[in-house]
Coordinates of C-alpha atoms in Angstrom, one line a residue:
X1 CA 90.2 106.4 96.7
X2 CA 88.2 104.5 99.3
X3 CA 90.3 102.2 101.5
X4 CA 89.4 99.2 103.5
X5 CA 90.2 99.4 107.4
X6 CA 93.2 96.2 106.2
X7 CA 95.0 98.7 104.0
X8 CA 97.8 100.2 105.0
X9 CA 96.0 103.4 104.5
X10 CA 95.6 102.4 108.3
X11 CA 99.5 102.9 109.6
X12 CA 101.0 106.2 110.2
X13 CA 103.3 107.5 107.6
X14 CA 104.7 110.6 109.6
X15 CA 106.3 113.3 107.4
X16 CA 109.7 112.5 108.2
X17 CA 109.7 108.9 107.2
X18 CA 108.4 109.9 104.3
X19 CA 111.4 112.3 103.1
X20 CA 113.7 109.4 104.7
X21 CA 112.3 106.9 102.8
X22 CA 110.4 107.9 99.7
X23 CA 112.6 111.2 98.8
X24 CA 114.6 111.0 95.8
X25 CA 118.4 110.9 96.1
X26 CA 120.7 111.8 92.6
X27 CA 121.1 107.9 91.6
X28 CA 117.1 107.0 91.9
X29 CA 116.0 110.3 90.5
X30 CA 118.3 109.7 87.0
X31 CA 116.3 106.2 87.0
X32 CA 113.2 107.7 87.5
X33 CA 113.5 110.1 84.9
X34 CA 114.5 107.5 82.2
X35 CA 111.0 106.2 82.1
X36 CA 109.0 107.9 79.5
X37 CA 105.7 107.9 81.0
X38 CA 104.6 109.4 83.7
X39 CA 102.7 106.7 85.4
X40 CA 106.0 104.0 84.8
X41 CA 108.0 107.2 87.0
X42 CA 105.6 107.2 89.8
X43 CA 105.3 103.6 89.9
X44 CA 109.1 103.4 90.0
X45 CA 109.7 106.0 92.8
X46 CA 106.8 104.1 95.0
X47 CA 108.3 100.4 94.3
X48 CA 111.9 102.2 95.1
X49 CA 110.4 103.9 98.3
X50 CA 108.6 101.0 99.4
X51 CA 111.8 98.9 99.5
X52 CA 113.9 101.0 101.2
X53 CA 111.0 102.0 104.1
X54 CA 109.8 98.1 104.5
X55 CA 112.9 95.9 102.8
X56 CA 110.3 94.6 100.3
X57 CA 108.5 95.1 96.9
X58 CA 104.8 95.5 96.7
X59 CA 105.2 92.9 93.6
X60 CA 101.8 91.6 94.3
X61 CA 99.0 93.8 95.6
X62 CA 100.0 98.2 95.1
X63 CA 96.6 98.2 97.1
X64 CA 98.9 97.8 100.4
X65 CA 100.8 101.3 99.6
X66 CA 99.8 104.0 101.7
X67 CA 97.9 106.3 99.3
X68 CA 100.2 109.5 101.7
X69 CA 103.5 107.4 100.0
X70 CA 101.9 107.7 96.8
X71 CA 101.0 111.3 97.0
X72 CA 104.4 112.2 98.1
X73 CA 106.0 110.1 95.2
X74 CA 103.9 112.3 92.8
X75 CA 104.8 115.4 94.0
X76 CA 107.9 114.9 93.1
X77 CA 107.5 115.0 89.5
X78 CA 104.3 117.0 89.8
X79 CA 102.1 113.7 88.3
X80 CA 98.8 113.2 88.9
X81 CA 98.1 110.2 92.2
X82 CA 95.3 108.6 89.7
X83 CA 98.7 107.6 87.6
X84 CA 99.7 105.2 90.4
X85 CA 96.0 103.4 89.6
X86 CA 97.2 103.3 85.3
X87 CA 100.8 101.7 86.6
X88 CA 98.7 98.7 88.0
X89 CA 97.5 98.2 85.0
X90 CA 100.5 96.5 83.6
X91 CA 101.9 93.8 85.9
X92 CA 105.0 93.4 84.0
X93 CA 106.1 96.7 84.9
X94 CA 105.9 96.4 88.8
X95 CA 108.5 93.1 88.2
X96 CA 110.6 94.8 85.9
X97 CA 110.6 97.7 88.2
X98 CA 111.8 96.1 91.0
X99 CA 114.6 93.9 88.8
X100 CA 115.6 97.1 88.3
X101 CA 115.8 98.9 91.4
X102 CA 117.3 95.8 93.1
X103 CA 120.2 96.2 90.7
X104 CA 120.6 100.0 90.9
X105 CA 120.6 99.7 94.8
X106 CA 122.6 96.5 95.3
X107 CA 120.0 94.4 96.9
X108 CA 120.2 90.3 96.8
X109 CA 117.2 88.6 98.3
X110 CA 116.8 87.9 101.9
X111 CA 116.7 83.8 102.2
X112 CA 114.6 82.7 105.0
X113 CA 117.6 80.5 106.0
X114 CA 119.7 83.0 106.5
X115 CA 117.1 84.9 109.2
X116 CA 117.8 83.2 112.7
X117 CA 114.1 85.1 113.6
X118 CA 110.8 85.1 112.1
X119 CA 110.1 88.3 110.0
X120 CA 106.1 89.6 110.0
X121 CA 105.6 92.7 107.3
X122 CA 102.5 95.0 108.2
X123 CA 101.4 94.6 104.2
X124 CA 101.3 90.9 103.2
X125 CA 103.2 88.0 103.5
X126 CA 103.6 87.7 99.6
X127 CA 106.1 90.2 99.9
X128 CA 110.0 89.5 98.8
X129 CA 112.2 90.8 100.9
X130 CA 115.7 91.7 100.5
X131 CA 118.7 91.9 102.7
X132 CA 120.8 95.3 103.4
X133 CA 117.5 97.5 102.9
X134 CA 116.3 99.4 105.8
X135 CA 113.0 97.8 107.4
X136 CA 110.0 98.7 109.0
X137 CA 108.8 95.1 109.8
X138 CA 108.0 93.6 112.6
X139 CA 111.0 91.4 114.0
X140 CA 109.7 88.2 115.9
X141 CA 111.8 86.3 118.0
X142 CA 111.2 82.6 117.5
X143 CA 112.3 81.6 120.9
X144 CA 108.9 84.0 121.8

């Protein structure tokens, strides 16, 4: 899969953020499993990864996931990494997907009002992002 400099191919995804992040616990591995294809599992385990590590969905571009995340996510379930291109397919997926995992995981979405700071993502700014999820953005102080 050939990258653009842009992508986030580009940031470091050390090993041990991805077990933090993108590891399956007992609650997100029973939701994985209830999808019946493989490319709907992977696609759900990245989404559910990708929230927890950044604190938002890749709802609109999957282009901006690390293709190390999405290797990881499929060696979890032993599915092929050209399944996370077949997921893209269907856009209705990635936004019932996240529905989904914002629901299993408790997660209400972050209001701008209620930041007192600016909030920059290394991905896009057409991201959602959603309150009590650990982040890996970029904090910007507004006074700064």
């Amino acid at each position: 899969m050939t990258r653009s400099p842009a992508t986030a191919d580009s940031l470091p995804l050390p090993p041990g953020e991805l077990e933090q992040f993108f590891r399956l616990d007992v609650r997100a591995l029973a939701a994985a499993r209830s999808k019946r294809a493989p490319t709907n599992r992977l696609g759900w385990v990245v989404q559910w990864g990708c929230v927890r590590m950044l604190g938002v969905f890749p709802t609109e571009d999957l282009s901006v996931v690390p293709e190390t995340a999405v290797r990881f996510a499929a060696g979890q379930f032993g599915v092929g990494v050209g399944e996370f291109a077949v997921y893209g397919a269907r856009r209705q997926n990635w936004y019932e997907h996240a529905w989904e995992i914002r629901d299993v995981c408790g997660y209400r979405e972050f209001s701008a009002a209620e930041a007192p700071f600016d909030v920059t993502c290394p991905f896009t700014s057409s991201y959602r992002f959603f309150r009590d999820s650990l982040s890996w953005c970029a904090v910007v102080d507004q006074a700064g």
